[in-house]
Amino acid sequence: SELILKPMETEEEIRGKAYVHWKSWQESYPGLVDAEYLQRLTLERCEEMAFRWPEGIWVAKLDGQVVGFAACGPAREDPGAGEVYAIYVLEAYQHWKIGWRLMQLCLEELRRCERVFIWVLEGNEKAIRFYERTGFARDGAERVLTLGTPVKALRMAREGKE
């Protein structure tokens, strides 16, 4: 099967991205995020968000099905830096290097930035290890997010590509 990485464009791709967003949270965050919050994050809510903010998103498609996506752009707290806002791959496809390919694509998009940030939930060891393998390291910055209950997010950074 051929993996295609492309900008998200069609309604079908937007729905596919929403499914990956929803399913990834259900797969990855039990135990890290309040169960009630996860229950409230329905597929419908993810679709609503996907249609409301369709810009700057890349989808990974395998045999026409969206199995992952990534979003990147200027860093929220430092417009001179870049940020990978989200990178999700369905659990069933996590050992196919799809996340790695999406990350390379984001880093390529952000290649003019001197630094690139990504935020990760504390305790999400799988994601932290993946980010470390792609060149990120914790830089000490932290923030508390309220996802039903407070959870800590850690910032990881890497020097830009060029």
CSV table of C-alpha atoms in Angstrom, one decimal:
chain,number,residue,atom,x,y,z
A,1,SER,CA,0.0,0.0,0.0
A,2,GLU,CA,1.2,3.5,-0.8
A,3,LEU,CA,1.4,6.1,1.8
A,4,ILE,CA,0.4,9.6,0.6
A,5,LEU,CA,1.1,12.8,2.6
A,6,LYS,CA,-0.8,15.8,1.4
A,7,PRO,CA,-2.5,19.0,2.6
A,8,MET,CA,-6.0,18.3,3.9
A,9,GLU,CA,-8.4,19.5,1.3
A,10,THR,CA,-11.6,17.4,0.8
A,11,GLU,CA,-14.6,17.0,3.1
A,12,GLU,CA,-13.7,13.3,3.3
A,13,GLU,CA,-10.2,14.2,4.4
A,14,ILE,CA,-11.5,16.6,7.0
A,15,ARG,CA,-13.8,13.8,8.4
A,16,GLY,CA,-10.9,11.4,8.3
A,17,LYS,CA,-8.7,13.8,10.3
A,18,ALA,CA,-11.5,14.3,12.8
A,19,TYR,CA,-11.7,10.5,13.3
A,20,VAL,CA,-8.0,10.1,13.8
A,21,HIS,CA,-8.1,13.0,16.3
A,22,TRP,CA,-10.9,11.4,18.3
A,23,LYS,CA,-9.6,7.9,18.1
A,24,SER,CA,-6.1,8.9,19.1
A,25,TRP,CA,-7.3,10.6,22.2
A,26,GLN,CA,-9.4,7.5,23.1
A,27,GLU,CA,-6.3,5.3,22.5
A,28,SER,CA,-3.6,7.3,24.0
A,29,TYR,CA,-5.0,9.4,26.9
A,30,PRO,CA,-6.9,7.1,29.3
A,31,GLY,CA,-5.0,7.5,32.6
A,32,LEU,CA,-3.4,10.7,31.5
A,33,VAL,CA,-6.6,12.8,31.0
A,34,ASP,CA,-9.8,12.9,33.0
A,35,ALA,CA,-12.1,10.1,31.8
A,36,GLU,CA,-15.2,12.3,31.8
A,37,TYR,CA,-13.3,14.8,29.6
A,38,LEU,CA,-12.4,12.0,27.2
A,39,GLN,CA,-16.1,11.0,27.1
A,40,ARG,CA,-17.1,14.5,26.3
A,41,LEU,CA,-14.6,14.7,23.4
A,42,THR,CA,-16.9,13.0,20.9
A,43,LEU,CA,-16.4,12.3,17.3
A,44,GLU,CA,-18.9,15.1,16.6
A,45,ARG,CA,-16.9,17.6,18.5
A,46,CYS,CA,-13.7,16.6,16.7
A,47,GLU,CA,-15.5,17.0,13.3
A,48,GLU,CA,-16.8,20.4,14.4
A,49,MET,CA,-13.2,21.5,15.1
A,50,ALA,CA,-11.8,19.9,11.9
A,51,PHE,CA,-14.3,21.9,9.8
A,52,ARG,CA,-13.7,25.1,11.8
A,53,TRP,CA,-9.9,25.0,11.5
A,54,PRO,CA,-8.9,23.3,8.3
A,55,GLU,CA,-5.8,25.3,7.6
A,56,GLY,CA,-2.2,24.1,7.9
A,57,ILE,CA,-3.0,20.4,8.3
A,58,TRP,CA,-1.3,17.6,6.5
A,59,VAL,CA,-3.0,14.2,6.3
A,60,ALA,CA,-1.3,10.8,5.9
A,61,LYS,CA,-3.4,8.5,3.7
A,62,LEU,CA,-3.1,4.8,3.2
A,63,ASP,CA,-5.3,3.2,0.4
A,64,GLY,CA,-7.4,6.3,0.5
A,65,GLN,CA,-8.0,6.2,4.3
A,66,VAL,CA,-6.7,9.0,6.6
A,67,VAL,CA,-4.5,7.2,9.2
A,68,GLY,CA,-2.7,10.2,10.6
A,69,PHE,CA,-2.3,14.0,10.5
A,70,ALA,CA,0.0,16.8,11.6
A,71,ALA,CA,-0.4,20.5,12.1
A,72,CYS,CA,2.3,23.1,12.4
A,73,GLY,CA,3.0,26.8,12.2
A,74,PRO,CA,4.4,29.7,14.2
A,75,ALA,CA,4.9,29.0,17.9
A,76,ARG,CA,2.1,30.3,20.0
A,77,GLU,CA,4.3,31.9,22.6
A,78,ASP,CA,7.2,32.8,20.4
A,79,PRO,CA,6.2,33.8,16.8
A,80,GLY,CA,9.9,33.7,15.7
A,81,ALA,CA,10.0,30.0,16.5
A,82,GLY,CA,8.0,27.1,14.9
A,83,GLU,CA,5.6,24.7,16.6
A,84,VAL,CA,4.3,21.3,15.8
A,85,TYR,CA,0.8,21.8,17.2
A,86,ALA,CA,-0.4,18.2,16.7
A,87,ILE,CA,0.8,14.9,15.3
A,88,TYR,CA,-1.4,11.8,15.6
A,89,VAL,CA,-1.4,8.4,14.0
A,90,LEU,CA,-3.9,5.6,14.6
A,91,GLU,CA,-2.5,3.0,17.0
A,92,ALA,CA,-2.8,0.3,14.4
A,93,TYR,CA,-0.4,2.2,12.1
A,94,GLN,CA,2.1,3.5,14.7
A,95,HIS,CA,5.0,1.3,13.6
A,96,TRP,CA,4.9,2.2,9.9
A,97,LYS,CA,7.1,5.3,10.2
A,98,ILE,CA,4.0,7.5,9.4
A,99,GLY,CA,4.6,9.7,12.5
A,100,TRP,CA,8.2,10.0,11.5
A,101,ARG,CA,7.3,11.0,7.9
A,102,LEU,CA,4.8,13.6,9.2
A,103,MET,CA,7.3,15.0,11.6
A,104,GLN,CA,9.9,15.4,8.8
A,105,LEU,CA,7.3,17.2,6.7
A,106,CYS,CA,6.6,19.6,9.6
A,107,LEU,CA,10.3,20.2,10.2
A,108,GLU,CA,10.7,20.9,6.5
A,109,GLU,CA,7.7,23.4,6.6
A,110,LEU,CA,9.3,25.1,9.6
A,111,ARG,CA,12.9,24.9,8.3
A,112,ARG,CA,13.4,28.7,8.5
A,113,CYS,CA,12.7,28.7,12.2
A,114,GLU,CA,15.7,28.6,14.5
A,115,ARG,CA,13.8,26.6,17.1
A,116,VAL,CA,10.8,24.3,16.9
A,117,PHE,CA,8.6,23.5,19.9
A,118,ILE,CA,6.2,20.7,20.7
A,119,TRP,CA,4.0,20.4,23.8
A,120,VAL,CA,3.4,16.9,25.3
A,121,LEU,CA,1.4,15.7,28.3
A,122,GLU,CA,3.5,14.7,31.2
A,123,GLY,CA,3.4,10.9,31.5
A,124,ASN,CA,2.9,10.3,27.8
A,125,GLU,CA,6.1,8.3,27.6
A,126,LYS,CA,5.4,6.9,24.1
A,127,ALA,CA,5.1,10.4,22.6
A,128,ILE,CA,8.1,11.7,24.6
A,129,ARG,CA,10.3,8.9,23.3
A,130,PHE,CA,9.1,9.5,19.7
A,131,TYR,CA,9.9,13.3,20.0
A,132,GLU,CA,13.3,12.5,21.4
A,133,ARG,CA,14.0,10.2,18.5
A,134,THR,CA,13.1,13.0,16.1
A,135,GLY,CA,15.5,15.5,17.8
A,136,PHE,CA,13.5,17.1,20.5
A,137,ALA,CA,14.5,17.5,24.2
A,138,ARG,CA,12.7,18.9,27.2
A,139,ASP,CA,13.6,22.6,27.7
A,140,GLY,CA,12.1,23.1,31.1
A,141,ALA,CA,9.0,25.0,30.1
A,142,GLU,CA,5.8,23.7,31.5
A,143,ARG,CA,2.1,24.7,31.6
A,144,VAL,CA,-1.0,23.4,33.2
A,145,LEU,CA,-3.9,22.6,31.0
A,146,THR,CA,-7.4,22.0,32.3
A,147,LEU,CA,-8.7,18.9,30.5
A,148,GLY,CA,-11.6,18.2,32.9
A,149,THR,CA,-8.9,18.2,35.6
A,150,PRO,CA,-5.5,19.9,35.6
A,151,VAL,CA,-2.8,18.1,33.6
A,152,LYS,CA,0.8,19.2,33.1
A,153,ALA,CA,2.2,19.8,29.6
A,154,LEU,CA,5.9,19.8,29.0
A,155,ARG,CA,7.6,21.7,26.2
A,156,MET,CA,10.2,20.0,24.1
A,157,ALA,CA,12.4,21.9,21.6
A,158,ARG,CA,14.9,21.3,18.9
A,159,GLU,CA,17.1,23.5,16.8
A,160,GLY,CA,15.7,24.2,13.3
A,161,LYS,CA,16.7,22.2,10.2
A,162,GLU,CA,19.0,24.7,8.5
